[in-house]
C-alpha positions as a printed NumPy array, in Angstrom:
array([[ 57.764,   3.141,  21.408],
       [ 57.071,   3.189,  25.061],
       [ 53.776,   4.19 ,  27.049],
       [ 54.011,   6.093,  29.998],
       [ 53.196,   4.204,  32.956],
       [ 50.82 ,   6.715,  34.246],
       [ 48.628,   6.404,  30.927],
       [ 48.199,   2.587,  30.966],
       [ 45.222,   2.338,  33.438],
       [ 43.241,   5.219,  31.413],
       [ 43.806,   3.123,  28.329],
       [ 43.01 ,  -0.144,  29.713],
       [ 39.733,   1.352,  31.231],
       [ 38.777,   2.997,  28.003],
       [ 39.328,  -0.674,  26.463],
       [ 37.34 ,  -2.246,  28.942],
       [ 34.304,   0.274,  28.48 ],
       [ 34.271,   0.043,  24.732],
       [ 34.251,  -3.834,  25.115],
       [ 31.217,  -3.542,  27.534],
       [ 29.388,  -1.027,  25.222],
       [ 26.196,  -2.426,  23.914],
       [ 26.277,  -3.74 ,  20.256],
       [ 23.788,  -2.661,  17.517],
       [ 21.094,  -5.232,  17.533],
       [ 18.662,  -5.446,  14.622],
       [ 15.87 ,  -6.249,  16.945],
       [ 16.925,  -3.206,  18.906],
       [ 16.696,  -1.165,  15.776],
       [ 13.205,  -2.556,  14.929],
       [ 11.687,  -1.806,  18.268],
       [ 13.202,   1.741,  18.113],
       [ 11.362,   2.317,  14.706],
       [  8.325,   0.644,  15.814],
       [  8.314,   2.725,  18.792],
       [  8.35 ,   5.741,  16.71 ],
       [  5.928,   4.551,  14.235],
       [  3.17 ,   3.978,  17.116],
       [  4.003,   7.406,  18.888],
       [  3.924,   9.717,  15.865],
       [  0.554,  11.375,  15.878],
       [  0.322,  11.768,  12.057],
       [  0.711,   8.165,  10.902],
       [ -1.651,   6.81 ,  13.711],
       [ -4.431,   9.27 ,  12.464],
       [ -3.815,   8.287,   8.859],
       [ -4.04 ,   4.732,   9.592],
       [ -7.451,   5.215,  11.376],
       [ -8.888,   7.301,   8.476],
       [ -7.731,   4.674,   5.998],
       [ -9.473,   1.861,   7.917],
       [-12.776,   4.051,   8.394],
       [-12.54 ,   4.835,   4.579],
       [-12.102,   1.132,   3.662],
       [-15.025,   0.147,   5.654],
       [-17.203,   3.165,   4.419],
       [-16.381,   2.476,   0.811],
       [-16.956,  -1.296,   1.076],
       [-20.681,  -0.646,   2.415],
       [-21.134,   2.2  ,  -0.078],
       [-20.186,  -0.277,  -3.027],
       [-22.324,  -2.933,  -1.534],
       [-25.328,  -0.434,  -1.628],
       [-24.549,   0.406,  -5.312],
       [-24.494,  -3.281,  -6.23 ],
       [-27.869,  -3.729,  -4.239],
       [-29.352,  -0.832,  -6.174],
       [-28.196,  -2.377,  -9.561],
       [-29.62 ,  -5.724,  -8.61 ],
       [-32.813,  -3.896,  -7.861],
       [-33.075,  -2.431, -11.269],
       [-32.539,  -5.845, -12.701],
       [-35.354,  -7.225, -10.959],
       [-37.714,  -4.6  , -11.852],
       [-36.639,  -4.282, -15.453],
       [-39.049,  -4.602, -18.245],
       [-38.432,  -6.164, -21.891],
       [-36.256,  -3.694, -23.802],
       [-34.893,  -1.802, -20.867],
       [-31.111,  -1.278, -20.836],
       [-29.179,  -0.836, -17.21 ],
       [-26.307,   1.532, -16.936],
       [-23.084,  -0.394, -15.991],
       [-19.514,   0.602, -16.269],
       [-20.246,   4.066, -18.302],
       [-22.426,   2.319, -20.877],
       [-26.013,   0.729, -20.841],
       [-26.543,  -3.153, -20.964],
       [-29.352,  -5.568, -21.04 ],
       [-30.662,  -6.701, -17.721],
       [-29.209, -10.219, -18.429],
       [-25.831,  -8.832, -19.426],
       [-25.623,  -6.827, -16.09 ],
       [-26.551,  -9.901, -14.231],
       [-23.578, -11.742, -15.368],
       [-21.364,  -8.784, -14.652],
       [-22.893,  -8.424, -11.093],
       [-21.744, -11.942, -10.396],
       [-17.967, -11.022, -11.082],
       [-17.897,  -7.924,  -8.727],
       [-19.912,  -8.792,  -5.604],
       [-16.603,  -9.764,  -3.956],
       [-15.105,  -6.391,  -4.198],
       [-16.586,  -4.399,  -1.333],
       [-13.281,  -5.827,   0.299],
       [-11.243,  -3.791,  -1.9  ],
       [-13.612,  -0.799,  -2.814],
       [-11.658,   1.66 ,  -0.349],
       [ -8.146,   0.302,  -1.108],
       [ -7.248,   3.133,  -3.516],
       [ -7.901,   5.866,  -1.404],
       [ -6.877,   4.146,   1.706],
       [ -3.482,   3.343,   0.065],
       [ -2.974,   6.802,  -0.532],
       [ -3.125,   7.49 ,   3.37 ],
       [ -1.043,   4.554,   4.045],
       [  1.504,   5.802,   1.487],
       [  1.093,   9.489,   3.39 ],
       [  1.971,   7.831,   6.545],
       [  4.966,   6.24 ,   5.239],
       [  6.383,   9.533,   3.766],
       [  5.771,  10.927,   7.069],
       [  7.776,   8.275,   8.87 ],
       [ 10.915,   9.434,   7.336],
       [ 10.337,  12.974,   6.047],
       [  9.256,  14.272,   9.37 ],
       [ 12.785,  13.257,  10.762],
       [ 14.484,  15.378,   8.024],
       [ 12.039,  18.547,   8.728],
       [ 12.647,  18.396,  12.471],
       [ 16.366,  17.7  ,  12.417],
       [ 15.759,  14.402,  14.385],
       [ 17.327,  12.329,  11.649],
       [ 20.76 ,  13.185,  12.982],
       [ 19.924,  11.629,  16.325],
       [ 18.782,   8.495,  14.357],
       [ 21.811,   8.297,  12.33 ],
       [ 23.815,   8.754,  15.341],
       [ 22.374,   5.941,  17.059],
       [ 22.185,   3.785,  13.974],
       [ 25.214,   4.691,  11.989],
       [ 24.683,   1.615,   9.492],
       [ 22.039,   3.706,   7.418],
       [ 20.817,   0.622,   5.297],
       [ 19.896,  -0.989,   8.563],
       [ 17.948,   2.18 ,   9.713],
       [ 16.067,   2.279,   6.297],
       [ 15.575,  -1.652,   6.549],
       [ 13.958,  -1.292,  10.071],
       [ 11.683,   1.626,   8.937],
       [ 10.526,  -0.59 ,   5.885],
       [  9.882,  -3.643,   8.057],
       [  8.119,  -1.726,  10.538],
       [  5.715,  -0.105,   8.312],
       [  5.337,  -3.165,   6.061],
       [  3.906,  -5.119,   9.283],
       [  1.698,  -2.452,  10.074],
       [  0.324,  -1.85 ,   6.343],
       [ -0.332,  -5.509,   5.696],
       [ -2.191,  -6.225,   9.084],
       [ -4.19 ,  -2.971,   8.655],
       [ -4.874,  -3.349,   5.003],
       [ -6.105,  -7.093,   5.636],
       [ -8.195,  -5.826,   8.532],
       [ -9.584,  -2.971,   6.677],
       [-10.426,  -5.302,   3.773],
       [-12.214,  -7.68 ,   5.941],
       [-14.234,  -4.425,   7.512],
       [-15.444,  -3.369,   4.068],
       [-16.484,  -6.838,   3.256],
       [-18.194,  -7.53 ,   6.443],
       [-20.037,  -4.262,   6.324],
       [-21.065,  -4.602,   2.868],
       [-22.144,  -8.377,   3.025],
       [-25.658,  -7.547,   4.948],
       [-26.371,  -4.59 ,   2.346],
       [-26.187,  -7.021,  -0.542],
       [-29.294,  -9.215,  -1.491],
       [-29.278, -12.657,  -0.456],
       [-29.568, -14.132,  -3.693],
       [-25.951, -12.461,  -4.865],
       [-24.179, -12.625,  -1.512],
       [-20.84 , -14.036,  -1.935],
       [-19.419, -16.965,   0.269],
       [-16.344, -17.058,   2.205],
       [-13.859, -19.09 ,   0.318],
       [-10.042, -19.373,  -0.418],
       [-10.398, -16.701,  -2.924],
       [-11.781, -14.164,  -0.428],
       [ -9.182, -14.877,   1.963],
       [ -6.454, -14.274,  -0.81 ],
       [ -8.34 , -11.055,  -1.869],
       [ -8.083,  -9.792,   1.795],
       [ -4.2  , -10.525,   1.605],
       [ -3.962,  -8.825,  -1.74 ],
       [ -5.352,  -5.718,  -0.266],
       [ -2.85 ,  -6.098,   2.607],
       [  0.129,  -6.315,  -0.167],
       [ -1.385,  -3.48 ,  -2.118],
       [ -1.   ,  -1.227,   0.843],
       [  2.59 ,  -2.629,   1.753],
       [  3.789,  -1.776,  -1.827],
       [  2.556,   1.722,  -1.607],
       [  3.895,   2.178,   1.991],
       [  7.523,   1.045,   0.215],
       [  6.755,   3.966,  -2.197],
       [  5.905,   6.385,   0.269],
       [  9.043,   5.513,   2.462],
       [ 11.277,   5.521,  -0.524],
       [  9.832,   8.915,  -1.892],
       [ 10.222,  10.323,   1.489],
       [ 13.895,   9.332,   1.797],
       [ 14.395,  10.591,  -1.686],
       [ 12.934,  14.037,  -1.411],
       [ 13.108,  14.472,   2.284],
       [  9.81 ,  16.31 ,   2.134],
       [  6.421,  15.536,   3.388],
       [  4.781,  17.554,   0.398],
       [  7.049,  16.657,  -2.163],
       [  6.804,  13.171,  -1.553],
       [  2.904,  13.019,  -1.588],
       [  2.698,  15.169,  -4.571],
       [  5.013,  12.956,  -6.678],
       [  3.035,   9.991,  -5.272],
       [ -0.279,  11.472,  -6.333],
       [  1.076,  12.285,  -9.779],
       [  1.947,   8.627, -10.172],
       [ -1.072,   7.182,  -8.728],
       [ -3.757,   9.653, -10.204],
       [ -2.513,  12.271, -12.714],
       [ -0.605,   9.895, -14.83 ],
       [ -3.362,   7.641, -15.887],
       [ -5.417,  10.809, -16.764],
       [ -2.575,  11.998, -18.834],
       [ -2.411,   8.683, -20.541],
       [ -6.184,   8.659, -20.96 ],
       [ -5.888,  11.642, -23.237],
       [ -3.883,   9.604, -25.742],
       [ -5.931,   6.4  , -25.226],
       [ -6.257,   5.951, -28.95 ],
       [ -2.538,   5.461, -29.571],
       [ -1.508,   1.706, -29.528],
       [  1.81 ,   2.155, -27.706],
       [  0.149,   4.495, -25.091],
       [ -2.535,   1.405, -24.412],
       [  0.296,  -0.793, -23.715],
       [  1.903,   1.572, -21.208],
       [ -1.293,   2.025, -19.284],
       [ -1.506,  -1.631, -18.438],
       [  1.784,  -1.045, -16.318],
       [  0.962,   2.273, -14.432],
       [  0.851,   1.656, -10.817],
       [ -2.894,   2.522, -10.191],
       [ -3.848,   0.072, -13.088],
       [ -1.728,  -2.9  , -11.702],
       [ -2.827,  -2.054,  -8.091],
       [ -6.507,  -2.336,  -8.935],
       [ -5.971,  -5.508, -11.071],
       [ -4.094,  -7.76 ,  -8.704],
       [ -6.685,  -7.001,  -6.23 ],
       [ -9.246,  -9.65 ,  -7.608],
       [-10.983, -12.611,  -6.317],
       [-10.13 , -14.816,  -9.379],
       [ -6.481, -14.549, -10.337],
       [ -6.849, -17.203, -13.126],
       [ -9.023, -14.697, -14.945],
       [ -6.352, -12.082, -15.221],
       [ -4.336, -12.224, -18.523],
       [ -1.919, -10.196, -20.732],
       [ -0.216, -10.11 , -18.68 ],
       [ -1.164, -12.793, -15.944],
       [ -1.58 , -11.999, -12.089],
       [  1.665, -12.831, -11.285],
       [  3.448, -10.619, -13.591],
       [  1.206,  -7.788, -12.714],
       [  1.957,  -8.371,  -9.179],
       [  5.717,  -8.35 ,  -9.621],
       [  5.511,  -5.133, -11.649],
       [  3.298,  -3.365,  -9.041],
       [  5.943,  -4.496,  -6.47 ],
       [  8.732,  -2.821,  -8.579],
       [  6.807,   0.5  ,  -8.304],
       [  7.365,   0.31 ,  -4.478],
       [ 10.747,  -1.049,  -4.659],
       [ 12.339,   1.344,  -7.   ],
       [ 11.754,   4.45 ,  -5.104],
       [ 12.633,   2.438,  -1.898],
       [ 16.223,   1.528,  -3.219],
       [ 16.642,   5.162,  -4.801],
       [ 15.873,   6.581,  -1.186],
       [ 18.475,   4.231,   0.246],
       [ 21.089,   5.205,  -2.215],
       [ 20.613,   9.006,  -1.185],
       [ 20.353,   8.024,   2.388],
       [ 23.691,   6.169,   1.994],
       [ 25.632,   8.649,  -0.12 ],
       [ 24.178,  12.126,   0.05 ],
       [ 24.91 ,  13.221,   3.634]])
């Protein structure tokens, strides 16, 4: 087969242009997705509200602990003090109080985590609702790389802001606590801050996965609310059944609350490591499902 001499310059020019075309860079894709996350108004608002909630709930939780301590100090013989849905003697409540004075750092993590999750759903579902996902897929044909870049971007932001929000809640709550029960900063506190950050990361994975799977802001958030809030309420109706009790331990809300603890050695049946891995699975499974749909169903 011979090629007409007149076509050779055009072919050579096209080949040179293709060779000079910029190759797809992982760093470049990460920068692009991080830029989207910074410029989208909804995630920024949700992140700021989440930080405010974590700080406010930390102060509020410290105030309730301070009120309980005041009741203990003014208790008379035979008095019972409300605690955890029941009434206990002052001595028992005082012992319980020592175990929870660390938790202004995590008091707002549940509601704050829901906002982080909502921001993650919005991060990808908005692209489907506006049609801009087509431009993203043209710019980044490797769909797994696109979702990976989104995951890394929002995970970094979620961890940093979750860590910072935890510190804010603790710092604002510390002056409210009576001096006699104020906790000291130790390795367990810094670990607790990091665990709150991990909690936010896992919920952002769940949100991103649900957003990619359902491609709807409302649908993703509704499913997340069912998993985090409605499911525990439904299981509580059958709390007298033994196997329901076993299942309840592994619900995402229960696991998330239990891993955010100061003394991880006191977590048992299952231990803290197992609970953490199970909680991470609640984020990874929707993320993998979302990746499969993104890859196969277009």
